[in-house]
Structure formats: C-alpha cells, structure tokens
Amino acid sequence: MQRIGILGGTFDPVHFGHLRPAVEVRAALGFDQVRLIPARVSPLRDSPGASGADRLAMLRAAAEGEPDLVVDERELERPGPSYTIDTLESLAAEFPGARLYFIMGADAFASFERWYRWPEILTTAHLVVTTRPEAALTIPPAVAEAVTDDPAELERAAAGLIHAQGVTALDISATAIRRTAAAGGDLRYLMPEGARRYLEQHRLYSPESAARERARADGNRSAG
Ligand code: ATP
C-alpha cells in the first residue's frame, strides 16, 4: 500500500522549516513520498507576496534531486480558493488505494475547525500535526477524540486519526524571510540554496516587486 504525505502551504518562500519536518515525518511514518503542494489562494490568509509561478520555481529548486519530495501543482492549476478537501479528493482519485496523510504545523491545526468541509478532510486522510516553535499544540475540541499518540494506530484505519509528531524545532518563518529580503538582508542557511538564488535573482519581496505583486493581486480581484 502506498503512503503519501501531503504538505500544503503558501511556500512564500519555501524554507527549511517546511522541508525538515517533511523529511522527518516521512521517515517516522514510512511514507513513500511527501507531496509539496503550493496553494493558489489560501482561504484563511492574505494574498502571497510572490506569484504562484515564482513560489513554484523556488519549490522546484528546493526539491531538485530529491525523489521522495514531489512538487505538485494541482492547487495552482485549479481556479478559486485552494481548499484542502478538493486537493485530497483529487489525490484519492489519482492514487486509488493509497493512504493519505495531511501534514500541518501546530499553528495551522489550531484553526482546523474553520477549514472548509473539515469533517470530510478526516474521512479522506489522516492528519499529522507537527510541532512548531512559538505554537502550542492546541487541539480543537471537535476533533479531540480522533487524536492518537500511537503511530501504529494510523496503520489500522484508512483515515480519520490525528497524530502529533515531534520534529526538530526550527524557528524559521516565511514572514521573517520576506522581511529580511525586503531589507536586502542575508538569507543564507534559512532556505535551500537554489531557492535562495532564485529569490535573489528575481528580487522577490523587494519593495518594487511587492508593489508589482499587490497590483497583480488587485487586478485578479477586480477581474473576479
Ligand atoms: P508565514 O510566515 O508566511 O506564515 P509559513 O512558512 O508559516 O509562512 P506556510 O508556507 O503556509 O506558512 O506553511 C506551510 C506549512 O508548514 C504549515 O502547516 C506550517 O504550519 C508549516 N511550517 C511553516 N514553518 C514551519 C516551521 N518553522 N516549523 C514547523 N512547521 C512549519
């Protein structure tokens, strides 16, 4: 049986705080691969600072030569907000019989009950909640019964369980990276070199490119 980990996010830009948890969860739970899925529009967040094409290019550079990290474009290709349930249903159709594990940081999990069609997320996949510095593990009451400490439990059910997985604490955030980039600061050792080079070559998150992105996002909004 194939086991597929799924890490969704804005990846604006990708950094080691995304990639290290992905490889640690993969090793701990024996996934065949982790799919990194950038959102076109995250339903509960502001518009990204970089375009989908740039965020994708940085992810591709980050995952290059790593067969167990698969960059998956399905949310960028789908119009409208990037709802996780739509992504999971499309993965379930593409990989019949595979087990799906949706990975999210503790910060994202704290608002899980606000996610679109969240009960159906749990009928399609297991959730793996990773620890994150500055984010306490808060378990939304509606899903408390689904939480299991025992990873072996995840083997017994096809979906519907929530497992908290401790990962190496890396206090890196895309927000801090965007701020550092805007100020022309040093981004070494926060993110993979290929992604950093792309960011710097394209002057992403600089004041000029931030203005360009805002204009693009406004144009998209008025175009409906
Ligand atoms: P921002 O700073 O813009 O909020 P982010 O890196 O937190 O960016 P996403 O790119 O959407 O946001 O994150 C994707 C997933 O990775 C989320 O589930 C998030 O919780 C997790 N994540 C991000 N950074 C870390 C980190 N440093 N440690 C653990 N998990 C992280």
Short mmCIF file of C-alpha atoms in Angstrom, two decimals, residues 46 117 130 142 144 177:
data_model
loop_
_atom_site.label_atom_id
_atom_site.label_comp_id
_atom_site.label_asym_id
_atom_site.label_seq_id
_atom_site.Cartn_x
_atom_site.Cartn_y
_atom_site.Cartn_z
CA ASP A 46 -3.62 37.24 2.87
CA ARG A 117 -15.58 20.86 4.90
CA THR A 130 3.96 18.76 13.59
CA ALA A 142 -14.45 18.81 17.97
CA ALA A 144 -10.15 15.63 20.35
CA ILE A 177 12.35 35.76 5.32
#
